[in-house]
Amino acid sequence: MKIPVIKKLVETQPLEQLRAAELAIINEQPLQIEIEGNDEGEQLTHAIAAIWILERMNDSNVDFKTALREYTQKVRESIN
């Protein structure tokens, strides 16, 4: 998971495009937007993170840093 890639997606892609990209990766279809990543798994991780952060920003009216911090905390908790 690369934070700069996630930040770029949040800043440049609408939620609908990210959701379409997520489905395209899952269904092994070509992407309509560029998502950096070493492989499809990393691309999917970036897309899911950007979607979660955008939804959090929209639903809770928080800034990117706050939503990112909440997301990384959630990921850490799921690993432990």
mmCIF file of N, CA and C in Angstrom:
data_model
loop_
_atom_site.group_PDB
_atom_site.id
_atom_site.type_symbol
_atom_site.label_atom_id
_atom_site.label_comp_id
_atom_site.label_asym_id
_atom_site.label_seq_id
_atom_site.Cartn_x
_atom_site.Cartn_y
_atom_site.Cartn_z
ATOM 1 N N MET A 1 0.856 -1.177 0.000
ATOM 2 C CA MET A 1 0.000 0.000 0.000
ATOM 3 C C MET A 1 0.897 1.232 0.000
ATOM 4 N N LYS A 2 0.733 2.048 -1.036
ATOM 5 C CA LYS A 2 1.537 3.261 -1.173
ATOM 6 C C LYS A 2 0.640 4.484 -1.013
ATOM 7 N N ILE A 3 0.884 5.234 0.060
ATOM 8 C CA ILE A 3 0.054 6.386 0.392
ATOM 9 C C ILE A 3 0.018 7.417 -0.739
ATOM 10 N N PRO A 4 1.158 7.747 -1.382
ATOM 11 C CA PRO A 4 1.080 8.739 -2.466
ATOM 12 C C PRO A 4 0.154 8.317 -3.609
ATOM 13 N N VAL A 5 0.101 7.028 -3.905
ATOM 14 C CA VAL A 5 -0.783 6.545 -4.964
ATOM 15 C C VAL A 5 -2.236 6.725 -4.543
ATOM 16 N N ILE A 6 -2.538 6.391 -3.300
ATOM 17 C CA ILE A 6 -3.904 6.532 -2.792
ATOM 18 C C ILE A 6 -4.303 8.011 -2.795
ATOM 19 N N LYS A 7 -3.404 8.867 -2.346
ATOM 20 C CA LYS A 7 -3.698 10.304 -2.305
ATOM 21 C C LYS A 7 -3.988 10.831 -3.709
ATOM 22 N N LYS A 8 -3.186 10.407 -4.678
ATOM 23 C CA LYS A 8 -3.399 10.849 -6.060
ATOM 24 C C LYS A 8 -4.765 10.400 -6.566
ATOM 25 N N LEU A 9 -5.149 9.165 -6.268
ATOM 26 C CA LEU A 9 -6.464 8.672 -6.698
ATOM 27 C C LEU A 9 -7.587 9.476 -6.055
ATOM 28 N N VAL A 10 -7.464 9.749 -4.768
ATOM 29 C CA VAL A 10 -8.494 10.520 -4.061
ATOM 30 C C VAL A 10 -8.626 11.915 -4.659
ATOM 31 N N GLU A 11 -7.498 12.500 -5.024
ATOM 32 C CA GLU A 11 -7.500 13.880 -5.536
ATOM 33 C C GLU A 11 -7.926 13.988 -6.997
ATOM 34 N N THR A 12 -7.779 12.894 -7.758
ATOM 35 C CA THR A 12 -8.006 13.026 -9.200
ATOM 36 C C THR A 12 -9.160 12.209 -9.760
ATOM 37 N N GLN A 13 -9.666 11.236 -9.007
ATOM 38 C CA GLN A 13 -10.686 10.346 -9.570
ATOM 39 C C GLN A 13 -11.990 10.440 -8.792
ATOM 40 N N PRO A 14 -13.099 10.522 -9.522
ATOM 41 C CA PRO A 14 -14.399 10.485 -8.837
ATOM 42 C C PRO A 14 -14.685 9.076 -8.308
ATOM 43 N N LEU A 15 -15.536 9.027 -7.321
ATOM 44 C CA LEU A 15 -15.887 7.755 -6.675
ATOM 45 C C LEU A 15 -16.387 6.721 -7.685
ATOM 46 N N GLU A 16 -17.173 7.157 -8.638
ATOM 47 C CA GLU A 16 -17.738 6.222 -9.616
ATOM 48 C C GLU A 16 -16.628 5.561 -10.446
ATOM 49 N N GLN A 17 -15.628 6.320 -10.834
ATOM 50 C CA GLN A 17 -14.521 5.765 -11.610
ATOM 51 C C GLN A 17 -13.731 4.754 -10.779
ATOM 52 N N LEU A 18 -13.558 5.051 -9.511
ATOM 53 C CA LEU A 18 -12.817 4.131 -8.642
ATOM 54 C C LEU A 18 -13.593 2.831 -8.440
ATOM 55 N N ARG A 19 -14.902 2.961 -8.279
ATOM 56 C CA ARG A 19 -15.720 1.737 -8.125
ATOM 57 C C ARG A 19 -15.687 0.898 -9.402
ATOM 58 N N ALA A 20 -15.728 1.568 -10.549
ATOM 59 C CA ALA A 20 -15.648 0.846 -11.833
ATOM 60 C C ALA A 20 -14.284 0.161 -11.969
ATOM 61 N N ALA A 21 -13.237 0.839 -11.540
ATOM 62 C CA ALA A 21 -11.889 0.252 -11.595
ATOM 63 C C ALA A 21 -11.791 -0.949 -10.663
ATOM 64 N N GLU A 22 -12.362 -0.845 -9.485
ATOM 65 C CA GLU A 22 -12.364 -1.966 -8.537
ATOM 66 C C GLU A 22 -13.018 -3.197 -9.180
ATOM 67 N N LEU A 23 -14.180 -3.005 -9.786
ATOM 68 C CA LEU A 23 -14.875 -4.122 -10.436
ATOM 69 C C LEU A 23 -14.085 -4.661 -11.617
ATOM 70 N N ALA A 24 -13.454 -3.765 -12.380
ATOM 71 C CA ALA A 24 -12.652 -4.205 -13.523
ATOM 72 C C ALA A 24 -11.494 -5.084 -13.062
ATOM 73 N N ILE A 25 -10.843 -4.700 -11.989
ATOM 74 C CA ILE A 25 -9.718 -5.504 -11.477
ATOM 75 C C ILE A 25 -10.228 -6.875 -11.014
ATOM 76 N N ILE A 26 -11.316 -6.872 -10.272
ATOM 77 C CA ILE A 26 -11.881 -8.130 -9.768
ATOM 78 C C ILE A 26 -12.268 -9.056 -10.922
ATOM 79 N N ASN A 27 -12.824 -8.460 -11.980
ATOM 80 C CA ASN A 27 -13.278 -9.249 -13.133
ATOM 81 C C ASN A 27 -12.213 -9.416 -14.211
ATOM 82 N N GLU A 28 -10.967 -9.004 -13.874
ATOM 83 C CA GLU A 28 -9.834 -9.135 -14.784
ATOM 84 C C GLU A 28 -10.095 -8.464 -16.124
ATOM 85 N N GLN A 29 -10.698 -7.290 -16.079
ATOM 86 C CA GLN A 29 -10.980 -6.481 -17.259
ATOM 87 C C GLN A 29 -9.972 -5.344 -17.343
ATOM 88 N N PRO A 30 -9.771 -4.752 -18.527
ATOM 89 C CA PRO A 30 -8.870 -3.601 -18.636
ATOM 90 C C PRO A 30 -9.401 -2.409 -17.839
ATOM 91 N N LEU A 31 -8.476 -1.640 -17.254
ATOM 92 C CA LEU A 31 -8.853 -0.464 -16.463
ATOM 93 C C LEU A 31 -9.058 0.739 -17.364
ATOM 94 N N GLN A 32 -10.051 1.554 -17.039
ATOM 95 C CA GLN A 32 -10.314 2.789 -17.777
ATOM 96 C C GLN A 32 -9.519 3.962 -17.205
ATOM 97 N N ILE A 33 -8.961 3.782 -16.019
ATOM 98 C CA ILE A 33 -8.116 4.802 -15.395
ATOM 99 C C ILE A 33 -6.798 4.143 -15.014
ATOM 100 N N GLU A 34 -5.783 4.963 -14.827
ATOM 101 C CA GLU A 34 -4.493 4.416 -14.414
ATOM 102 C C GLU A 34 -4.444 4.299 -12.898
ATOM 103 N N ILE A 35 -4.107 3.126 -12.420
ATOM 104 C CA ILE A 35 -3.875 2.910 -10.997
ATOM 105 C C ILE A 35 -2.508 2.259 -10.865
ATOM 106 N N GLU A 36 -1.584 2.965 -10.241
ATOM 107 C CA GLU A 36 -0.244 2.429 -10.070
ATOM 108 C C GLU A 36 -0.256 1.224 -9.125
ATOM 109 N N GLY A 37 0.661 0.317 -9.369
ATOM 110 C CA GLY A 37 0.774 -0.855 -8.525
ATOM 111 C C GLY A 37 1.638 -1.891 -9.191
ATOM 112 N N ASN A 38 2.334 -2.683 -8.404
ATOM 113 C CA ASN A 38 3.218 -3.711 -8.947
ATOM 114 C C ASN A 38 2.458 -4.864 -9.576
ATOM 115 N N ASP A 39 1.219 -5.056 -9.116
ATOM 116 C CA ASP A 39 0.384 -6.116 -9.678
ATOM 117 C C ASP A 39 -1.081 -5.762 -9.426
ATOM 118 N N GLU A 40 -1.987 -6.614 -9.863
ATOM 119 C CA GLU A 40 -3.412 -6.335 -9.708
ATOM 120 C C GLU A 40 -3.825 -6.270 -8.240
ATOM 121 N N GLY A 41 -3.163 -7.055 -7.410
ATOM 122 C CA GLY A 41 -3.484 -7.032 -5.983
ATOM 123 C C GLY A 41 -3.188 -5.675 -5.370
ATOM 124 N N GLU A 42 -2.046 -5.107 -5.741
ATOM 125 C CA GLU A 42 -1.694 -3.795 -5.209
ATOM 126 C C GLU A 42 -2.604 -2.718 -5.798
ATOM 127 N N GLN A 43 -2.943 -2.840 -7.077
ATOM 128 C CA GLN A 43 -3.878 -1.890 -7.685
ATOM 129 C C GLN A 43 -5.226 -1.946 -6.964
ATOM 130 N N LEU A 44 -5.684 -3.152 -6.672
ATOM 131 C CA LEU A 44 -6.963 -3.308 -5.976
ATOM 132 C C LEU A 44 -6.890 -2.694 -4.580
ATOM 133 N N THR A 45 -5.788 -2.903 -3.895
ATOM 134 C CA THR A 45 -5.598 -2.306 -2.569
ATOM 135 C C THR A 45 -5.700 -0.784 -2.649
ATOM 136 N N HIS A 46 -5.062 -0.195 -3.646
ATOM 137 C CA HIS A 46 -5.098 1.259 -3.792
ATOM 138 C C HIS A 46 -6.514 1.744 -4.109
ATOM 139 N N ALA A 47 -7.206 1.028 -4.988
ATOM 140 C CA ALA A 47 -8.571 1.426 -5.346
ATOM 141 C C ALA A 47 -9.503 1.333 -4.143
ATOM 142 N N ILE A 48 -9.417 0.237 -3.403
ATOM 143 C CA ILE A 48 -10.285 0.051 -2.226
ATOM 144 C C ILE A 48 -10.001 1.129 -1.180
ATOM 145 N N ALA A 49 -8.729 1.420 -0.958
ATOM 146 C CA ALA A 49 -8.378 2.454 0.021
ATOM 147 C C ALA A 49 -8.916 3.814 -0.409
ATOM 148 N N ALA A 50 -8.755 4.157 -1.674
ATOM 149 C CA ALA A 50 -9.232 5.456 -2.163
ATOM 150 C C ALA A 50 -10.752 5.551 -2.045
ATOM 151 N N ILE A 51 -11.447 4.470 -2.366
ATOM 152 C CA ILE A 51 -12.909 4.445 -2.239
ATOM 153 C C ILE A 51 -13.315 4.668 -0.787
ATOM 154 N N TRP A 52 -12.692 3.931 0.112
ATOM 155 C CA TRP A 52 -13.044 4.042 1.539
ATOM 156 C C TRP A 52 -12.812 5.465 2.033
ATOM 157 N N ILE A 53 -11.663 6.021 1.666
ATOM 158 C CA ILE A 53 -11.313 7.368 2.129
ATOM 159 C C ILE A 53 -12.275 8.403 1.554
ATOM 160 N N LEU A 54 -12.587 8.316 0.271
ATOM 161 C CA LEU A 54 -13.531 9.268 -0.325
ATOM 162 C C LEU A 54 -14.906 9.167 0.334
ATOM 163 N N GLU A 55 -15.369 7.950 0.570
ATOM 164 C CA GLU A 55 -16.668 7.778 1.222
ATOM 165 C C GLU A 55 -16.637 8.368 2.638
ATOM 166 N N ARG A 56 -15.548 8.141 3.343
ATOM 167 C CA ARG A 56 -15.417 8.678 4.706
ATOM 168 C C ARG A 56 -15.400 10.203 4.688
ATOM 169 N N MET A 57 -14.673 10.767 3.734
ATOM 170 C CA MET A 57 -14.605 12.225 3.622
ATOM 171 C C MET A 57 -15.995 12.801 3.329
ATOM 172 N N ASN A 58 -16.724 12.148 2.448
ATOM 173 C CA ASN A 58 -18.055 12.639 2.073
ATOM 174 C C ASN A 58 -19.074 12.436 3.185
ATOM 175 N N ASP A 59 -19.062 11.272 3.818
ATOM 176 C CA ASP A 59 -20.073 10.942 4.823
ATOM 177 C C ASP A 59 -19.844 11.646 6.158
ATOM 178 N N SER A 60 -18.582 11.830 6.531
ATOM 179 C CA SER A 60 -18.279 12.382 7.854
ATOM 180 C C SER A 60 -17.701 13.789 7.801
ATOM 181 N N ASN A 61 -17.574 14.336 6.590
ATOM 182 C CA ASN A 61 -17.050 15.683 6.416
ATOM 183 C C ASN A 61 -15.702 15.864 7.115
ATOM 184 N N VAL A 62 -14.803 14.923 6.854
ATOM 185 C CA VAL A 62 -13.446 15.002 7.399
ATOM 186 C C VAL A 62 -12.473 15.227 6.245
ATOM 187 N N ASP A 63 -11.268 15.716 6.563
ATOM 188 C CA ASP A 63 -10.274 15.952 5.525
ATOM 189 C C ASP A 63 -9.539 14.661 5.172
ATOM 190 N N PHE A 64 -8.704 14.747 4.143
ATOM 191 C CA PHE A 64 -7.987 13.565 3.670
ATOM 192 C C PHE A 64 -7.128 12.952 4.762
ATOM 193 N N LYS A 65 -6.369 13.776 5.493
ATOM 194 C CA LYS A 65 -5.470 13.243 6.513
ATOM 195 C C LYS A 65 -6.226 12.454 7.581
ATOM 196 N N THR A 66 -7.343 12.976 8.007
ATOM 197 C CA THR A 66 -8.139 12.295 9.032
ATOM 198 C C THR A 66 -8.677 10.970 8.500
ATOM 199 N N ALA A 67 -9.225 11.004 7.300
ATOM 200 C CA ALA A 67 -9.771 9.777 6.711
ATOM 201 C C ALA A 67 -8.660 8.758 6.467
ATOM 202 N N LEU A 68 -7.498 9.221 6.012
ATOM 203 C CA LEU A 68 -6.367 8.308 5.792
ATOM 204 C C LEU A 68 -5.924 7.677 7.099
ATOM 205 N N ARG A 69 -5.825 8.486 8.159
ATOM 206 C CA ARG A 69 -5.430 7.975 9.477
ATOM 207 C C ARG A 69 -6.422 6.914 9.946
ATOM 208 N N GLU A 70 -7.708 7.157 9.771
ATOM 209 C CA GLU A 70 -8.727 6.185 10.175
ATOM 210 C C GLU A 70 -8.597 4.895 9.357
ATOM 211 N N TYR A 71 -8.314 5.051 8.067
ATOM 212 C CA TYR A 71 -8.181 3.861 7.208
ATOM 213 C C TYR A 71 -6.974 3.029 7.611
ATOM 214 N N THR A 72 -5.829 3.675 7.817
ATOM 215 C CA THR A 72 -4.631 2.921 8.185
ATOM 216 C C THR A 72 -4.800 2.259 9.553
ATOM 217 N N GLN A 73 -5.517 2.932 10.465
ATOM 218 C CA GLN A 73 -5.811 2.331 11.767
ATOM 219 C C GLN A 73 -6.668 1.080 11.589
ATOM 220 N N LYS A 74 -7.656 1.180 10.718
ATOM 221 C CA LYS A 74 -8.537 0.046 10.446
ATOM 222 C C LYS A 74 -7.730 -1.130 9.870
ATOM 223 N N VAL A 75 -6.805 -0.841 8.950
ATOM 224 C CA VAL A 75 -5.981 -1.892 8.357
ATOM 225 C C VAL A 75 -5.102 -2.536 9.428
ATOM 226 N N ARG A 76 -4.471 -1.697 10.273
ATOM 227 C CA ARG A 76 -3.613 -2.241 11.341
ATOM 228 C C ARG A 76 -4.408 -3.145 12.264
ATOM 229 N N GLU A 77 -5.617 -2.741 12.635
ATOM 230 C CA GLU A 77 -6.452 -3.554 13.525
ATOM 231 C C GLU A 77 -6.813 -4.884 12.869
ATOM 232 N N SER A 78 -7.038 -4.878 11.563
ATOM 233 C CA SER A 78 -7.411 -6.124 10.895
ATOM 234 C C SER A 78 -6.225 -7.089 10.808
ATOM 235 N N ILE A 79 -5.013 -6.547 10.800
ATOM 236 C CA ILE A 79 -3.829 -7.396 10.736
ATOM 237 C C ILE A 79 -3.541 -8.036 12.088
ATOM 238 N N ASN A 80 -3.789 -7.268 13.155
ATOM 239 C CA ASN A 80 -3.488 -7.773 14.511
ATOM 240 C C ASN A 80 -4.486 -8.781 15.010
#
